[in-house]
Coordinates of C-alpha atoms and ligand atoms in Angstrom, one line a residue:
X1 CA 59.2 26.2 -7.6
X2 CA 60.1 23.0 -9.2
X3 CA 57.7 20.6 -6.8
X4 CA 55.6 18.5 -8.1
X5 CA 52.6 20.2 -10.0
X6 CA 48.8 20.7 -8.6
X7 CA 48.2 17.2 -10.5
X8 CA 50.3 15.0 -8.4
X9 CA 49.4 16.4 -5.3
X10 CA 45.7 16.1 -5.7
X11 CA 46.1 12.6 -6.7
X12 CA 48.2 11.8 -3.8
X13 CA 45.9 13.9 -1.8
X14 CA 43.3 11.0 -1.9
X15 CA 42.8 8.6 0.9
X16 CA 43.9 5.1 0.5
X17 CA 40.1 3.9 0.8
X18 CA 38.7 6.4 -2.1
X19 CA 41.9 5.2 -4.4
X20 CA 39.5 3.1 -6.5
X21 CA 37.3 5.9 -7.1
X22 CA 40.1 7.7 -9.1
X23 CA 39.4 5.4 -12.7
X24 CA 36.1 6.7 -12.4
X25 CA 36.5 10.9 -11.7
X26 CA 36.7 14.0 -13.4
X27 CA 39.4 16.0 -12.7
X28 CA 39.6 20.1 -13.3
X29 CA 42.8 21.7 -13.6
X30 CA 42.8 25.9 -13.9
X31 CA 45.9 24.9 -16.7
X32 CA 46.4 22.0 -19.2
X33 CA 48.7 19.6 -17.7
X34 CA 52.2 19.4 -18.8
X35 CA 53.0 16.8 -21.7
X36 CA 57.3 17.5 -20.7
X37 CA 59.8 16.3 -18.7
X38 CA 60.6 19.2 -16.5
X39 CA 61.6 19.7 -13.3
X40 CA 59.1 16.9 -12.8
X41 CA 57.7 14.3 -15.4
X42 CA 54.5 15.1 -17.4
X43 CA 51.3 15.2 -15.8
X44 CA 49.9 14.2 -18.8
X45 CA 50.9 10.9 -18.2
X46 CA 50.4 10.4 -14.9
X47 CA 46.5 11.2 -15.6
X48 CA 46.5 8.6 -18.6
X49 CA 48.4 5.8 -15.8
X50 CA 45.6 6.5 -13.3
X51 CA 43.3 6.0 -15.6
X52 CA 41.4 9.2 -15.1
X53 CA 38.5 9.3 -18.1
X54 CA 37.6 13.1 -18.2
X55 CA 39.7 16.3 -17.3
X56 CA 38.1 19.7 -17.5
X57 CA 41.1 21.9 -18.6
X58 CA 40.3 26.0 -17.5
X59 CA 42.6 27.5 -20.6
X60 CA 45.7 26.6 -22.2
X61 CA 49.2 26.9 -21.3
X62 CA 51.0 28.9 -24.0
X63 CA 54.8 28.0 -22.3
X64 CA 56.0 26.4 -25.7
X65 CA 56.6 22.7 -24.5
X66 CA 53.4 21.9 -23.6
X67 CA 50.7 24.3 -25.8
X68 CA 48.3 22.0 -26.2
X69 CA 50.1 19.1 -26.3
X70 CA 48.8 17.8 -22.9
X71 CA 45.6 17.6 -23.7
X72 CA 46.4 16.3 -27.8
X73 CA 48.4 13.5 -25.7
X74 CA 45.5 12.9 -23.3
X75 CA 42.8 13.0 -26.3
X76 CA 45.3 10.1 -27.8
X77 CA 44.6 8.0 -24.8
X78 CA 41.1 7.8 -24.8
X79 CA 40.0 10.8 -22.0
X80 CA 37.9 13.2 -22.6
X81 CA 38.9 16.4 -22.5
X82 CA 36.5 19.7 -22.2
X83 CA 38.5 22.7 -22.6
X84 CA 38.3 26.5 -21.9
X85 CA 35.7 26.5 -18.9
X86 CA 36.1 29.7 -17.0
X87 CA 39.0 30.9 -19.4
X88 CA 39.4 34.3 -18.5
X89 CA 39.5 33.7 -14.5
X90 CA 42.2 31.0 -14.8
X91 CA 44.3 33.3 -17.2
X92 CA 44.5 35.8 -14.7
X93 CA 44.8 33.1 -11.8
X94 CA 48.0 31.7 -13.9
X95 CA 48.8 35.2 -15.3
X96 CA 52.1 35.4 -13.3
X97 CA 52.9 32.3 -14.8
X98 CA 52.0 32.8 -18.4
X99 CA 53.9 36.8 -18.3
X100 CA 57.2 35.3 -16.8
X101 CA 57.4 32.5 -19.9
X102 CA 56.4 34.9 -22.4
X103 CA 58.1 37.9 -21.7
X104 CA 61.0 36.4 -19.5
X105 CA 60.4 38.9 -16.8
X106 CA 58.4 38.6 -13.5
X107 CA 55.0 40.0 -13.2
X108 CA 55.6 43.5 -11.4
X109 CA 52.9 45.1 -9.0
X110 CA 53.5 48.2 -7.7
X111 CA 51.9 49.0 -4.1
X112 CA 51.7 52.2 -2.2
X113 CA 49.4 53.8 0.6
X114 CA 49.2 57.7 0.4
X115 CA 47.2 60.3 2.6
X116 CA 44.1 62.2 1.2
X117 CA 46.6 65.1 -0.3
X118 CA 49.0 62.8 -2.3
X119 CA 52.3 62.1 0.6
X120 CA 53.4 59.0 1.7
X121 CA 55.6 60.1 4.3
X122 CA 56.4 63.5 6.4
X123 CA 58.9 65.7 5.9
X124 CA 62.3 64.4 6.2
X125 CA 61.4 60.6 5.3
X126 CA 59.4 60.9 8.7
X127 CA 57.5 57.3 8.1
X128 CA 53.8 57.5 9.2
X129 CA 51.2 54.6 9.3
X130 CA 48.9 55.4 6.4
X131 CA 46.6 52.5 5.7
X132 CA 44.4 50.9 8.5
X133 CA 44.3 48.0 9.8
X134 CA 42.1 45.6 8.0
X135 CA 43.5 47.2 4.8
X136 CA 46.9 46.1 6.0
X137 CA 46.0 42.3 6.0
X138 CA 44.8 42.9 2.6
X139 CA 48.4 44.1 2.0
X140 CA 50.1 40.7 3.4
X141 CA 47.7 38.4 1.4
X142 CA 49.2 40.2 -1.5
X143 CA 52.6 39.7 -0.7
X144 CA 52.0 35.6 0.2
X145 CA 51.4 35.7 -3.8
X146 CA 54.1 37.1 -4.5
X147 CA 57.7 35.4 -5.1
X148 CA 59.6 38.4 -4.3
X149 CA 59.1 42.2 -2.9
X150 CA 61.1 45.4 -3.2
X151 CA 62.0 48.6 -1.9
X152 CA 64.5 51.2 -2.3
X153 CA 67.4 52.2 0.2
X154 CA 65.5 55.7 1.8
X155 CA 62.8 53.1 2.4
X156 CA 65.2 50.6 4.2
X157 CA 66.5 53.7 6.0
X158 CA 63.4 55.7 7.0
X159 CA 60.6 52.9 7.2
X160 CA 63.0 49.1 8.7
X161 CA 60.3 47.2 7.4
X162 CA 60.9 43.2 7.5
X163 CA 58.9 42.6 4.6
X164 CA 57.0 39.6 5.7
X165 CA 53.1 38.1 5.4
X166 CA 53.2 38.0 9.1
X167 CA 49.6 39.3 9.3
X168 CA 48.8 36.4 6.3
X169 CA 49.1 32.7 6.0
X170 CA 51.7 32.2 3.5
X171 CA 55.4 32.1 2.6
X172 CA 57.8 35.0 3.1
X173 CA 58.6 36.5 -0.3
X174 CA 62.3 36.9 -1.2
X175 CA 63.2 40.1 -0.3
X176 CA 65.1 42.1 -2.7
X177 CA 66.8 46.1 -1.4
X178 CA 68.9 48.9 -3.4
X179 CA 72.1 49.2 -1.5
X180 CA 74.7 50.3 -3.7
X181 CA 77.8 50.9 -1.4
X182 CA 76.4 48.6 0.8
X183 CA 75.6 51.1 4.0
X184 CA 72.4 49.6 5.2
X185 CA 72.9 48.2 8.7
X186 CA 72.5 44.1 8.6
X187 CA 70.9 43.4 11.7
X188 CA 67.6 45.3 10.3
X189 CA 65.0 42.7 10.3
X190 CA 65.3 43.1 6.7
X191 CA 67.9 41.3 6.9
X192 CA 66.9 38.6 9.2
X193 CA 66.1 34.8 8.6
X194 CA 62.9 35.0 7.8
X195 CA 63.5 35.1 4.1
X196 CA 66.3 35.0 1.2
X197 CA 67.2 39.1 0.9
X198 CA 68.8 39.9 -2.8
X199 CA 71.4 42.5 -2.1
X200 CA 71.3 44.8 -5.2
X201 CA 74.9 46.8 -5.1
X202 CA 78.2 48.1 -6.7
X203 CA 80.6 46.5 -4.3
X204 CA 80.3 42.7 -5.0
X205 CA 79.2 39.4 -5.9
X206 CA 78.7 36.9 -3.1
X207 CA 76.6 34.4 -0.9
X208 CA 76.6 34.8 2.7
X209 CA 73.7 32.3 3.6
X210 CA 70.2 33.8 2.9
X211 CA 71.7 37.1 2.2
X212 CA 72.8 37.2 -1.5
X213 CA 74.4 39.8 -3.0
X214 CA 73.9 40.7 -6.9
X215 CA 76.7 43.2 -7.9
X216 CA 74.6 45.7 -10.6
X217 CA 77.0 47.6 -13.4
X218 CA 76.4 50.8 -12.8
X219 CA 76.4 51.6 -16.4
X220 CA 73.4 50.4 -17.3
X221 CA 69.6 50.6 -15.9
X222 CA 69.1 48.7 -13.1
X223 CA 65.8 47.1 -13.2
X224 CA 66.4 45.6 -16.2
X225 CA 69.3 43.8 -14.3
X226 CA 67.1 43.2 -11.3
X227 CA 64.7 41.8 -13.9
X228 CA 66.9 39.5 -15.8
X229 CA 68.5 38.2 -12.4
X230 CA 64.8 37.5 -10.8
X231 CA 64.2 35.6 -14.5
X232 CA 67.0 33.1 -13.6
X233 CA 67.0 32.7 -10.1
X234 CA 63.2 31.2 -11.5
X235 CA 61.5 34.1 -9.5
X236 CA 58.1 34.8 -11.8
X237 CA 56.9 37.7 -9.5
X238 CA 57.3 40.7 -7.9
X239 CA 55.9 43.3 -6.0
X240 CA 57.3 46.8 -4.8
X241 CA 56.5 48.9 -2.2
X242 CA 58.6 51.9 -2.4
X243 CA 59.3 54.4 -1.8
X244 CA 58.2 57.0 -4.8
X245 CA 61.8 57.2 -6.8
X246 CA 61.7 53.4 -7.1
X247 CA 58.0 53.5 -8.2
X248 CA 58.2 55.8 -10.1
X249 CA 61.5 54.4 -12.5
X250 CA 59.0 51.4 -12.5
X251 CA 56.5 53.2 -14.4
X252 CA 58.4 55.5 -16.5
X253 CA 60.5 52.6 -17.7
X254 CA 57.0 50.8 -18.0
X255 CA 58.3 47.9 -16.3
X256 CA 55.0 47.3 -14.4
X257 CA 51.9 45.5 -14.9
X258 CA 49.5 46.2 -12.0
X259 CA 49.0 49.3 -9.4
X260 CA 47.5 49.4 -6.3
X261 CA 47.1 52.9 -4.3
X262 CA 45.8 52.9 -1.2
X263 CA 44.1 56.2 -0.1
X264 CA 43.8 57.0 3.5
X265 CA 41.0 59.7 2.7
X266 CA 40.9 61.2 6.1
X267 CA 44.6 62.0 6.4
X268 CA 45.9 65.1 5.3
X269 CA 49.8 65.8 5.4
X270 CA 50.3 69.2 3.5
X271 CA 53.6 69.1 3.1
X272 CA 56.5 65.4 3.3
X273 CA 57.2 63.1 0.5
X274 CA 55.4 63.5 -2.5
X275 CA 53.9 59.6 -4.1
X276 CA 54.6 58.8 -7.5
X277 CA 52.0 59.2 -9.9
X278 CA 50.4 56.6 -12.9
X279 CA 49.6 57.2 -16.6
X280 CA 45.8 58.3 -15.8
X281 CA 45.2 55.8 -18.7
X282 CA 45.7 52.9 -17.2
X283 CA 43.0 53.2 -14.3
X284 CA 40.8 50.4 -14.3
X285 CA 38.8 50.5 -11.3
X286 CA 38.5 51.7 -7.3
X287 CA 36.6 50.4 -4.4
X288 CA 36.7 50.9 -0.6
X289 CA 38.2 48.6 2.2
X290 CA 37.2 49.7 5.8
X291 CA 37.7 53.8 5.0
X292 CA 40.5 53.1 2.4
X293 CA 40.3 53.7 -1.0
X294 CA 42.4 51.1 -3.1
X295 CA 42.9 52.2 -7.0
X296 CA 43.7 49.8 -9.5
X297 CA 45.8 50.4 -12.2
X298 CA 46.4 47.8 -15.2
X299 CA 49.6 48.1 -17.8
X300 CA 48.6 44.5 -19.5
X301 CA 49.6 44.3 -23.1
X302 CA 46.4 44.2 -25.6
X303 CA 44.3 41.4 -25.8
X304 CA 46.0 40.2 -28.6
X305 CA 48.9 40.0 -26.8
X306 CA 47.6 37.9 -24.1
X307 CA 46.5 33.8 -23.7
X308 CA 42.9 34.6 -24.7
X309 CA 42.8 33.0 -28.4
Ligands
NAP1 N1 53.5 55.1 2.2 C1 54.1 54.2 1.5 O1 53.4 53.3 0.9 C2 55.6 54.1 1.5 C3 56.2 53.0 1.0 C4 57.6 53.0 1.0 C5 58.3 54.1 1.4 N2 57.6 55.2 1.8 C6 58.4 56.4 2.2 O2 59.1 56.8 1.1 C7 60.2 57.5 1.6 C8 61.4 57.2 0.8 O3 61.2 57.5 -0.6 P1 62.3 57.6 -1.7 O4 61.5 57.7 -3.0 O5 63.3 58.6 -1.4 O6 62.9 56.2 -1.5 P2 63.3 54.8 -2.2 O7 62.7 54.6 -3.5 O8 63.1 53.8 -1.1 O9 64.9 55.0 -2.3 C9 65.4 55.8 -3.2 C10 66.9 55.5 -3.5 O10 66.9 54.1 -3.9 C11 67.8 54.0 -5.0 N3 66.9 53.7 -6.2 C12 65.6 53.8 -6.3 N4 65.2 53.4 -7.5 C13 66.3 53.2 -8.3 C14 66.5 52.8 -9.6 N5 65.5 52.6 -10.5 N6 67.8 52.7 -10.0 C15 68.8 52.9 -9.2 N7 68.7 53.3 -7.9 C16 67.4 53.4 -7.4 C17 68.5 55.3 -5.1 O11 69.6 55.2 -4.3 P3 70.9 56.0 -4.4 O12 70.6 57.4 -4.0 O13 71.9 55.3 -3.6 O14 71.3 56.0 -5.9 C18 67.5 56.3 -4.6 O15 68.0 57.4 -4.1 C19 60.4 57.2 3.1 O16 60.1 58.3 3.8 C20 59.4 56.1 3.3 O17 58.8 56.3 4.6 C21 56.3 55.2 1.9

């Protein structure tokens, strides 16, 4: 966060002997270009200095300082500008984006992989592999789109998990784990290098390298906390991945916007840790990925609500 934008990279991106050709292309962009200094000048004007002469702008970006002002500012300088061309894909391509501005919250997915008869783990936290392999992958592509991933402390317990893409090309999200009195063992790989790890706890309030801890008051509801804390550290997504009581206070405080459940459909447990369950409302769709059934489950405010004018 806070690079340059898609803009400047594709223009650098082009090789010193095709430089000439730039005055005479078109360039598509899934979002209007920004027309404010941010993090990074406008790209608005970097477009009108390389004399670009068409831009083909997917949909709009509603954040406030730019809402159609980078493409009123390139319309002023002469390009032409064709607007909403596949609108609805590059709304959700951009949705994390357009949800963290708007609502000043992350986008929140909630993952889990449960046997045939509802469990996602054997009696006494026993962890089990669940998913296959193939579906696994599928898994770590999600989490390289994420910013940040979550689980609860029985998960950190029962499960060590590192929470990494390793079976993806992609970054590491930033790790973020429940650990109120602060009794999980640090030299769990969820701990490890490979990516920041928020510390959510009652103890305290400290840096210690990639570890940061984020002291919670215990008087309140902690994911709106978590929430407001992954707001300002500039973190626009996240997804969880258990266990069930964490899940679950996702979706009864309706702090989610996207479900997946994976299904292994030939496992049957009978008896071990019940999953959390959805509003049966908010299906939207299933398929099936090498023997696993994924359901998908949407929570996406009304139409009106969204970037589709
Ligand atoms: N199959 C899968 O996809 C999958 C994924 C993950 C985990 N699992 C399994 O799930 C089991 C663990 O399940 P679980 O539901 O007990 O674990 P969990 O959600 O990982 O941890 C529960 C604990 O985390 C804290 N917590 C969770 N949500 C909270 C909230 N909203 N506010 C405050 N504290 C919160 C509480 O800690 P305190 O008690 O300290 O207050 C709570 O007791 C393990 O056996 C694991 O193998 C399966």
């Amino acid at each position: 966060y806070g690079g340059p934008h898609a803009e400047v990279n594709c223009i650098n991106s082009v090789a010193e002997v095709n430089r000439h050709l730039i005055s005479s292309s078109t360039l598509y962009v899934s979002l209007e270009p920004c027309a404010h200094f941010g993090k990074t000048p406008p790209c608005a004007d970097l477009i009108i200095e390389k004399n670009i002469p068409k831009v083909v702008v997917a949909c709009h970006d509603s954040f406030a300082q730019v809402n159609g002002c980078g493409i009123q500012k390139l319309r002023n300088a002469g390009i032409e500008v064709v607007e909403n061309i596949m609108e609805k894909a590059a709304i959700n391509l951009n949705k994390r984006f357009f949800h963290f501005h708007r609502y000043q919250k992350p986008y929140v997915t909630l993952k889990w992989a449960q046997t045939a008869d509802g469990f996602v783990a054997g009696e006494n936290f026993q962890a089990l592999p669940i998913s296959n392999a193939y579906t696994n992958r599928w898994v770590h592509k999600m989490r390289a789109s994420e910013m940040a991933i979550m689980i609860g402390t029985n998960t950190a317990i029962h499960d060590a998990p590192s929470l990494t893409t390793r079976h993806w090309v992609g970054r590491n999200p930033v790790r973020v784990v429940i650990d109120k009195q602060l009794q999980l063992n640090k030299e769990a790989d969820l701990f490890n290098e490979a990516a920041t790890t928020i510390i959510l706890n009652e103890v305290k309030e400290a840096r210690d390298g990639h570890l940061h801890y984020f002291k919670i008051n215990k008087e309140e509801h902690l994911l709106p906390q978590l929430l407001q804390l992954l707001f300002q550290k500039n973190i626009n997504s996240l997804i969880v991945e258990g266990g069930p009581a964490l899940l679950q206070s996702f979706v009864e405080e309706g702090l989610w916007n996207e479900a997946y459940i994976i299904t292994n459909e030939a496992l049957f447990l009978r008896s071990g840790v019940k999953a959390a369950s959805l509003p049966a409302d908010k299906f939207i769709s299933s398929w099936h990925m090498a023997g696993d059934k994924i359901v998908y489950y949407n929570n996406l405010p009304s139409p009106s609500e969204t970037n589709i004018t």
